[in-house]
Short mmCIF file of C-alpha atoms in Angstrom, two decimals:
data_model
loop_
_atom_site.label_atom_id
_atom_site.label_comp_id
_atom_site.label_asym_id
_atom_site.label_seq_id
_atom_site.Cartn_x
_atom_site.Cartn_y
_atom_site.Cartn_z
CA TRP A 1 29.79 16.76 25.00
CA CYS A 2 32.05 19.77 25.22
CA ASP A 3 34.27 19.93 28.27
CA ALA A 4 35.55 23.19 29.77
CA PRO A 5 38.94 23.14 27.96
CA TYR A 6 37.20 22.75 24.58
CA LEU A 7 34.66 25.48 25.35
CA ALA A 8 37.55 27.80 26.24
CA THR A 9 38.85 27.49 22.64
CA GLY A 10 35.75 29.26 21.32
CA GLN A 11 35.30 26.65 18.58
CA TRP A 12 31.92 25.56 17.21
CA VAL A 13 30.05 23.48 19.83
CA ASP A 14 28.01 21.53 17.25
CA TYR A 15 30.93 19.11 17.06
CA CYS A 16 30.01 17.89 20.54
CA PRO A 17 26.31 17.04 20.36
CA TYR A 18 26.42 14.57 23.24
CA HIS A 19 25.42 15.65 26.72
CA ALA A 20 27.70 14.50 29.55
CA ASN A 21 25.03 11.90 30.43
CA GLY A 22 25.56 10.22 27.04
CA ARG A 23 22.42 11.42 25.29
CA TYR A 24 22.60 12.89 21.80
CA VAL A 25 21.19 16.40 21.99
CA HIS A 26 20.17 18.49 18.99
CA PRO A 27 16.81 20.07 19.85
CA HIS A 28 16.14 21.18 16.27
CA LEU A 29 15.96 17.50 15.22
CA ILE A 30 13.43 16.79 17.95
CA PHE A 31 11.36 19.78 16.84
CA ALA A 32 11.50 18.74 13.17
CA ALA A 33 10.32 15.21 14.01
CA LEU A 34 7.48 16.53 16.17
CA GLN A 35 6.46 19.01 13.47
CA ARG A 36 6.35 16.21 10.88
CA TRP A 37 4.30 13.98 13.19
CA LEU A 38 1.77 16.76 13.88
CA ALA A 39 1.49 17.61 10.17
CA HIS A 40 0.89 13.95 9.28
CA ARG A 41 -1.70 13.61 12.02
CA HIS A 42 -3.56 16.70 10.77
CA ASN A 43 -3.31 15.95 7.05
CA PRO A 44 -2.03 12.43 6.28
CA ALA A 45 -2.91 12.68 2.58
CA MET A 46 -0.49 15.57 2.12
CA CYS A 47 2.17 14.99 4.80
CA GLY A 48 4.14 11.78 5.09
CA ALA A 49 4.62 9.99 8.40
CA GLU A 50 8.37 9.69 8.07
CA TRP A 51 10.54 12.57 9.23
CA ASP A 52 13.27 11.90 6.68
CA ASP A 53 12.15 10.06 3.59
CA SER A 54 14.73 11.73 1.36
CA ASN A 55 16.51 8.54 0.25
CA TYR A 56 19.62 9.14 2.38
CA PRO A 57 22.40 9.91 1.56
CA SER A 58 21.44 13.16 -0.07
CA VAL A 59 22.60 14.10 -3.52
CA PRO A 60 24.49 16.34 -3.64
CA ASP A 61 26.33 15.38 -0.45
CA SER A 62 25.50 17.78 2.38
CA SER A 63 27.63 16.21 5.09
CA VAL A 64 30.11 18.23 7.14
CA ALA A 65 33.73 17.31 7.75
CA PHE A 66 34.37 16.82 11.46
CA PRO A 67 37.49 17.84 13.35
CA ARG A 68 39.91 15.32 14.82
CA MET A 69 37.95 13.51 17.56
CA VAL A 70 39.01 11.48 20.61
CA ALA A 71 37.19 8.72 22.46
CA ASP A 72 35.96 9.53 25.94
CA GLY A 73 34.38 6.36 27.28
CA ASN A 74 31.66 5.40 24.80
CA LEU A 75 31.39 8.99 23.47
CA THR A 76 33.60 11.13 21.29
CA ARG A 77 34.57 14.77 21.60
CA PRO A 78 36.81 17.14 19.67
CA ALA A 79 40.51 16.61 20.38
CA LEU A 80 42.66 19.36 21.81
CA PRO A 81 44.47 21.07 20.32
CA PHE A 82 41.60 21.56 17.88
CA ALA A 83 42.39 20.30 14.39
CA TRP A 84 40.04 20.70 11.45
CA PRO A 85 39.51 18.95 9.18
CA GLY A 86 39.95 15.58 10.84
CA PRO A 87 41.10 12.36 9.15
CA GLU A 88 38.16 12.47 6.70
CA GLY A 89 39.73 15.54 5.11
CA ARG A 90 37.73 18.33 3.56
CA LYS A 91 34.41 17.24 2.14
CA ARG A 92 33.49 19.00 -1.03
CA LYS A 93 29.87 19.64 -1.87
CA GLY A 94 28.74 18.78 -5.35
CA LEU A 95 26.92 21.48 -7.27
CA PRO A 96 23.74 20.56 -9.13
#
């Protein structure tokens, strides 16, 4: 979750996907899973039941480097001052 000091930096809020109540919140993932379920229910011969059957991890790598994070109870949030990239360093995407 993004606290007020982090929000004041104007940085990207996708680095804090946890709500203050501890739940992971990314509504587009919920919508994608529901869309897949409805498609499978309507046409199971054409649409698989699994939301992500892409043989994770994807090739080429599509992951995103996170900023430096700090623990806040059992959650993590971006550290202040904001530092990107974090300890993982820059992740380079392979080109097909």
